Structures are given as structure tokens and as C-alpha cells.
């Protein structure tokens, strides 16, 4: 019997979409088709068997798995990923793409009576600052990825106390899949043009 993941919300919530226009992805959910608990923002996706978790989650089945790359029998060292993240240029800020620098976002909600409610609140991406850290490009295997999302993946794998993880799928323009103790993480690559400027690279290990 596999042990429970007791820090599950710390693991799942950073993968969730903070955009109020996508309420179904603002929290983790159970996908009945795949029989997994998912948390995703559309760029990264973590999938965990429900028997590994303590909490119960609402069902949502409108999302499908991203198309996966080629089978890849290699491993990713977390130390190598950390070194790549540490090699990135000095961090600087850029205008937040969610609020266009205003610091606030508007959202609307339709209640059960059909009434519409509008609200303006602090931007959940930049926390009201109007700026976010500039994103960098890291190459892993055959493709390139956003350093912003790789930071989230790295912290999640550290929470799972992983040293190396299986790289199950990897290709130049389809989703990467990492696996560790039954947990699966999918990462969407950046567009091919991003290959023109790679800020750091992670070499994969032979399995």
C-alpha cells in the first residue's frame, strides 16, 4: 500500500490556474476519465492517484491530456535542474501580462439565479505590484521550457524528496512527462522560436 502524501495542497496548489476566468482550474480536481487528481494552469499539470491523497476533490472532466512526445528512457537530476535555475541571469522585473501593469484584475460570477456579479481585486499573479519576474528559457532534452514553470516543478519534486525522476516522454514540440512514485508531471514546451535564446541547459541521465 502506497503512503499518503500529507502535504498535498502545498504540492498541488502552485500548479493551479490563478486566472479567475478559468474557475474550474483554480483548485485541484478529480478527473473521472483518468482516475487521477489534477492541478493545472494549462502550462504545467500534476497528476496524482487519489489513493495517495487525504482530501477529496470535486469532479471535472472537460480537460484532456496534452499530446505527449516520444518515449524517453532517461532521468532528470534535481541537482542538475537546480544548477540550471541558479545559472540564470540576474532576475529583473517586467510588466505583468495578466493585469497589464495595473495591479488589479476584474472578474465576474453568475450565481444560481442567473444574476451576474462583477468585482475588481488585486491581481493574483503579481500580487498587486503590476510587475513580475522576467522569464528565462531552459533546455531539457529535446525541448525548451519556461524557467517560471520549471521553478514550480522543481519545488514540487523537492517536496516529494526526489533526487532523480524518470523522464517518460520528451520531444521537441510536445509535452514532457516526469514520473516519481506514481506522481506524473507534464510540462508544455515553449514555441520553437524560443530555441533562439537558451539561457541554461539540463543534461538528462541515461536510465
mmCIF file of C-alpha atoms in Angstrom:
data_model
loop_
_atom_site.group_PDB
_atom_site.id
_atom_site.type_symbol
_atom_site.label_atom_id
_atom_site.label_comp_id
_atom_site.label_asym_id
_atom_site.label_seq_id
_atom_site.Cartn_x
_atom_site.Cartn_y
_atom_site.Cartn_z
ATOM 1 C CA UNK A 1 0.000 0.000 0.000
ATOM 2 C CA UNK A 2 1.450 3.364 -1.034
ATOM 3 C CA UNK A 3 1.853 6.016 1.638
ATOM 4 C CA UNK A 4 -0.303 9.128 1.704
ATOM 5 C CA UNK A 5 1.044 12.495 0.590
ATOM 6 C CA UNK A 6 0.361 14.628 3.648
ATOM 7 C CA UNK A 7 1.495 17.962 2.184
ATOM 8 C CA UNK A 8 -0.796 17.569 -0.810
ATOM 9 C CA UNK A 9 -2.095 21.152 -1.015
ATOM 10 C CA UNK A 10 1.453 22.538 -0.893
ATOM 11 C CA UNK A 11 2.167 20.182 -3.779
ATOM 12 C CA UNK A 12 -0.970 20.764 -5.857
ATOM 13 C CA UNK A 13 -1.928 24.421 -5.445
ATOM 14 C CA UNK A 14 1.133 26.003 -7.170
ATOM 15 C CA UNK A 15 0.076 24.178 -10.369
ATOM 16 C CA UNK A 16 -3.424 25.702 -10.337
ATOM 17 C CA UNK A 17 -4.534 28.478 -12.677
ATOM 18 C CA UNK A 18 -4.848 31.816 -10.858
ATOM 19 C CA UNK A 19 -6.907 33.371 -13.665
ATOM 20 C CA UNK A 20 -10.451 33.981 -12.353
ATOM 21 C CA UNK A 21 -11.774 33.403 -15.878
ATOM 22 C CA UNK A 22 -10.852 29.718 -15.503
ATOM 23 C CA UNK A 23 -12.570 28.861 -12.196
ATOM 24 C CA UNK A 24 -12.560 25.125 -12.914
ATOM 25 C CA UNK A 25 -8.740 25.189 -12.791
ATOM 26 C CA UNK A 26 -8.377 27.491 -9.777
ATOM 27 C CA UNK A 27 -8.320 24.446 -7.475
ATOM 28 C CA UNK A 28 -7.306 20.776 -7.829
ATOM 29 C CA UNK A 29 -9.993 18.411 -9.158
ATOM 30 C CA UNK A 30 -10.658 14.715 -9.704
ATOM 31 C CA UNK A 31 -10.707 13.630 -13.361
ATOM 32 C CA UNK A 32 -13.015 10.577 -13.591
ATOM 33 C CA UNK A 33 -11.784 9.533 -17.036
ATOM 34 C CA UNK A 34 -8.152 9.198 -15.955
ATOM 35 C CA UNK A 35 -8.985 8.395 -12.298
ATOM 36 C CA UNK A 36 -6.442 10.957 -11.104
ATOM 37 C CA UNK A 37 -6.442 14.204 -9.158
ATOM 38 C CA UNK A 38 -5.236 17.018 -11.395
ATOM 39 C CA UNK A 39 -3.939 20.532 -10.813
ATOM 40 C CA UNK A 40 -3.058 22.602 -13.867
ATOM 41 C CA UNK A 41 -2.739 26.101 -15.285
ATOM 42 C CA UNK A 42 -2.586 24.915 -18.879
ATOM 43 C CA UNK A 43 1.223 25.060 -18.977
ATOM 44 C CA UNK A 44 2.076 22.532 -16.283
ATOM 45 C CA UNK A 45 -0.014 19.640 -14.992
ATOM 46 C CA UNK A 46 0.445 17.411 -11.946
ATOM 47 C CA UNK A 47 -1.498 14.120 -11.770
ATOM 48 C CA UNK A 48 -1.770 12.028 -8.611
ATOM 49 C CA UNK A 49 -3.735 8.831 -7.884
ATOM 50 C CA UNK A 50 -6.478 9.743 -5.358
ATOM 51 C CA UNK A 51 -5.476 6.889 -3.055
ATOM 52 C CA UNK A 52 -2.207 8.761 -2.395
ATOM 53 C CA UNK A 53 -4.122 11.813 -1.131
ATOM 54 C CA UNK A 54 -6.014 12.655 2.046
ATOM 55 C CA UNK A 55 -8.507 15.203 0.714
ATOM 56 C CA UNK A 56 -11.421 14.590 -1.649
ATOM 57 C CA UNK A 57 -11.854 16.778 -4.727
ATOM 58 C CA UNK A 58 -14.726 17.853 -6.975
ATOM 59 C CA UNK A 59 -15.060 16.071 -10.303
ATOM 60 C CA UNK A 60 -14.213 17.846 -13.549
ATOM 61 C CA UNK A 61 -13.788 16.024 -16.869
ATOM 62 C CA UNK A 62 -13.604 18.650 -19.614
ATOM 63 C CA UNK A 63 -9.821 18.629 -19.932
ATOM 64 C CA UNK A 64 -7.776 16.045 -21.792
ATOM 65 C CA UNK A 65 -4.165 15.010 -21.501
ATOM 66 C CA UNK A 66 -1.737 17.025 -23.628
ATOM 67 C CA UNK A 67 -0.228 15.206 -26.565
ATOM 68 C CA UNK A 68 2.946 13.534 -25.361
ATOM 69 C CA UNK A 69 6.334 13.405 -27.027
ATOM 70 C CA UNK A 70 8.414 10.366 -27.827
ATOM 71 C CA UNK A 71 9.168 7.664 -25.255
ATOM 72 C CA UNK A 72 12.319 8.635 -23.408
ATOM 73 C CA UNK A 73 14.158 6.218 -21.142
ATOM 74 C CA UNK A 74 16.176 8.802 -19.245
ATOM 75 C CA UNK A 75 16.261 10.502 -15.864
ATOM 76 C CA UNK A 76 16.377 14.072 -14.670
ATOM 77 C CA UNK A 77 18.616 15.002 -11.759
ATOM 78 C CA UNK A 78 17.105 17.635 -9.481
ATOM 79 C CA UNK A 79 20.576 18.905 -8.657
ATOM 80 C CA UNK A 80 21.168 19.488 -12.377
ATOM 81 C CA UNK A 81 17.858 21.344 -12.661
ATOM 82 C CA UNK A 82 18.740 23.473 -9.629
ATOM 83 C CA UNK A 83 22.135 24.342 -11.140
ATOM 84 C CA UNK A 84 20.426 25.425 -14.367
ATOM 85 C CA UNK A 85 17.983 27.615 -12.442
ATOM 86 C CA UNK A 86 20.837 29.127 -10.434
ATOM 87 C CA UNK A 87 22.767 29.964 -13.629
ATOM 88 C CA UNK A 88 20.055 32.259 -14.947
ATOM 89 C CA UNK A 89 20.872 35.960 -15.354
ATOM 90 C CA UNK A 90 20.182 38.365 -12.547
ATOM 91 C CA UNK A 91 16.436 38.469 -12.027
ATOM 92 C CA UNK A 92 14.638 41.580 -13.204
ATOM 93 C CA UNK A 93 11.018 42.591 -13.425
ATOM 94 C CA UNK A 94 8.702 43.072 -16.389
ATOM 95 C CA UNK A 95 5.083 44.232 -16.781
ATOM 96 C CA UNK A 96 2.585 41.652 -15.544
ATOM 97 C CA UNK A 97 0.772 40.114 -18.562
ATOM 98 C CA UNK A 98 -2.374 39.340 -16.544
ATOM 99 C CA UNK A 99 -3.181 42.890 -15.415
ATOM 100 C CA UNK A 100 -1.068 44.848 -17.954
ATOM 101 C CA UNK A 101 0.695 46.585 -15.100
ATOM 102 C CA UNK A 102 -2.440 47.915 -13.373
ATOM 103 C CA UNK A 103 -2.128 45.638 -10.345
ATOM 104 C CA UNK A 104 -5.841 44.748 -10.370
ATOM 105 C CA UNK A 105 -7.988 42.357 -12.394
ATOM 106 C CA UNK A 106 -11.735 42.212 -13.000
ATOM 107 C CA UNK A 107 -13.794 39.067 -12.727
ATOM 108 C CA UNK A 108 -17.440 38.153 -12.972
ATOM 109 C CA UNK A 109 -19.551 35.433 -11.395
ATOM 110 C CA UNK A 110 -23.003 34.130 -12.370
ATOM 111 C CA UNK A 111 -24.967 32.888 -9.380
ATOM 112 C CA UNK A 112 -27.577 30.122 -9.388
ATOM 113 C CA UNK A 113 -30.347 32.675 -10.084
ATOM 114 C CA UNK A 114 -28.599 33.821 -13.243
ATOM 115 C CA UNK A 115 -27.500 37.173 -11.826
ATOM 116 C CA UNK A 116 -24.091 38.479 -12.825
ATOM 117 C CA UNK A 117 -21.690 39.933 -10.251
ATOM 118 C CA UNK A 118 -18.559 41.897 -11.132
ATOM 119 C CA UNK A 119 -15.579 42.582 -8.878
ATOM 120 C CA UNK A 120 -12.162 44.197 -9.173
ATOM 121 C CA UNK A 121 -9.451 42.697 -6.995
ATOM 122 C CA UNK A 122 -5.701 42.516 -6.582
ATOM 123 C CA UNK A 123 -4.047 40.639 -9.437
ATOM 124 C CA UNK A 124 -3.265 37.099 -8.192
ATOM 125 C CA UNK A 125 -0.216 36.823 -10.481
ATOM 126 C CA UNK A 126 1.740 39.934 -9.461
ATOM 127 C CA UNK A 127 0.001 40.407 -6.079
ATOM 128 C CA UNK A 128 -0.928 43.969 -6.985
ATOM 129 C CA UNK A 129 2.595 45.061 -7.929
ATOM 130 C CA UNK A 130 1.910 45.316 -11.661
ATOM 131 C CA UNK A 131 5.241 43.589 -12.353
ATOM 132 C CA UNK A 132 6.538 40.026 -12.382
ATOM 133 C CA UNK A 133 9.958 38.453 -12.633
ATOM 134 C CA UNK A 134 11.231 38.160 -16.214
ATOM 135 C CA UNK A 135 11.014 34.621 -17.600
ATOM 136 C CA UNK A 136 14.022 32.697 -18.968
ATOM 137 C CA UNK A 137 14.467 29.675 -21.253
ATOM 138 C CA UNK A 138 15.890 26.345 -20.089
ATOM 139 C CA UNK A 139 16.551 23.434 -22.426
ATOM 140 C CA UNK A 140 15.820 19.915 -21.145
ATOM 141 C CA UNK A 141 16.493 17.061 -23.530
ATOM 142 C CA UNK A 142 14.955 17.874 -26.903
ATOM 143 C CA UNK A 143 12.936 20.950 -25.992
ATOM 144 C CA UNK A 144 12.901 24.280 -24.165
ATOM 145 C CA UNK A 145 10.778 25.372 -21.224
ATOM 146 C CA UNK A 146 9.848 28.405 -19.154
ATOM 147 C CA UNK A 147 12.037 28.889 -16.083
ATOM 148 C CA UNK A 148 8.968 30.230 -14.241
ATOM 149 C CA UNK A 149 7.131 26.914 -14.564
ATOM 150 C CA UNK A 150 10.267 24.831 -14.004
ATOM 151 C CA UNK A 151 10.697 26.593 -10.642
ATOM 152 C CA UNK A 152 7.246 25.316 -9.648
ATOM 153 C CA UNK A 153 8.070 21.792 -10.845
ATOM 154 C CA UNK A 154 11.418 21.834 -9.031
ATOM 155 C CA UNK A 155 9.801 22.852 -5.717
ATOM 156 C CA UNK A 156 7.150 20.145 -6.128
ATOM 157 C CA UNK A 157 9.752 17.436 -6.701
ATOM 158 C CA UNK A 158 11.717 18.653 -3.695
ATOM 159 C CA UNK A 159 8.559 18.374 -1.600
ATOM 160 C CA UNK A 160 8.372 14.743 -2.749
ATOM 161 C CA UNK A 161 12.013 14.310 -1.631
ATOM 162 C CA UNK A 162 13.079 13.207 -5.121
ATOM 163 C CA UNK A 163 16.739 13.145 -6.146
ATOM 164 C CA UNK A 164 16.177 11.989 -9.717
ATOM 165 C CA UNK A 165 12.941 11.449 -11.632
ATOM 166 C CA UNK A 166 12.017 9.397 -14.672
ATOM 167 C CA UNK A 167 11.638 11.279 -17.961
ATOM 168 C CA UNK A 168 8.938 9.203 -19.657
ATOM 169 C CA UNK A 169 8.246 11.367 -22.711
ATOM 170 C CA UNK A 170 10.299 14.072 -24.401
ATOM 171 C CA UNK A 171 10.267 15.609 -27.881
ATOM 172 C CA UNK A 172 10.877 18.991 -29.465
ATOM 173 C CA UNK A 173 7.322 20.330 -29.542
ATOM 174 C CA UNK A 174 5.113 18.092 -27.378
ATOM 175 C CA UNK A 175 4.631 17.745 -23.631
ATOM 176 C CA UNK A 176 7.389 16.443 -21.394
ATOM 177 C CA UNK A 177 6.342 13.898 -18.744
ATOM 178 C CA UNK A 178 8.168 13.346 -15.466
ATOM 179 C CA UNK A 179 7.318 10.475 -13.116
ATOM 180 C CA UNK A 180 8.144 9.812 -9.477
ATOM 181 C CA UNK A 181 6.476 7.295 -7.145
ATOM 182 C CA UNK A 182 3.224 7.265 -9.102
ATOM 183 C CA UNK A 183 3.038 11.057 -9.477
ATOM 184 C CA UNK A 184 3.148 12.388 -13.047
ATOM 185 C CA UNK A 185 4.031 15.935 -14.112
ATOM 186 C CA UNK A 186 3.537 17.243 -17.649
ATOM 187 C CA UNK A 187 5.235 20.412 -18.890
ATOM 188 C CA UNK A 188 4.367 22.130 -22.154
ATOM 189 C CA UNK A 189 7.391 23.351 -24.160
ATOM 190 C CA UNK A 190 7.857 26.884 -25.417
ATOM 191 C CA UNK A 191 7.341 27.746 -29.071
ATOM 192 C CA UNK A 192 10.226 26.809 -31.417
ATOM 193 C CA UNK A 193 11.304 30.457 -31.715
ATOM 194 C CA UNK A 194 12.348 30.332 -28.047
ATOM 195 C CA UNK A 195 15.185 27.999 -29.061
ATOM 196 C CA UNK A 196 16.981 31.017 -30.485
ATOM 197 C CA UNK A 197 17.975 32.108 -26.989
ATOM 198 C CA UNK A 198 18.555 29.387 -24.387
ATOM 199 C CA UNK A 199 19.669 30.727 -21.011
ATOM 200 C CA UNK A 200 20.578 27.377 -19.419
ATOM 201 C CA UNK A 201 20.548 23.662 -20.264
ATOM 202 C CA UNK A 202 19.953 20.444 -18.302
ATOM 203 C CA UNK A 203 21.606 17.257 -19.498
ATOM 204 C CA UNK A 204 19.496 14.148 -18.974
ATOM 205 C CA UNK A 205 20.919 10.962 -17.449
ATOM 206 C CA UNK A 206 20.700 7.522 -19.014
ATOM 207 C CA UNK A 207 18.184 5.323 -17.208
#
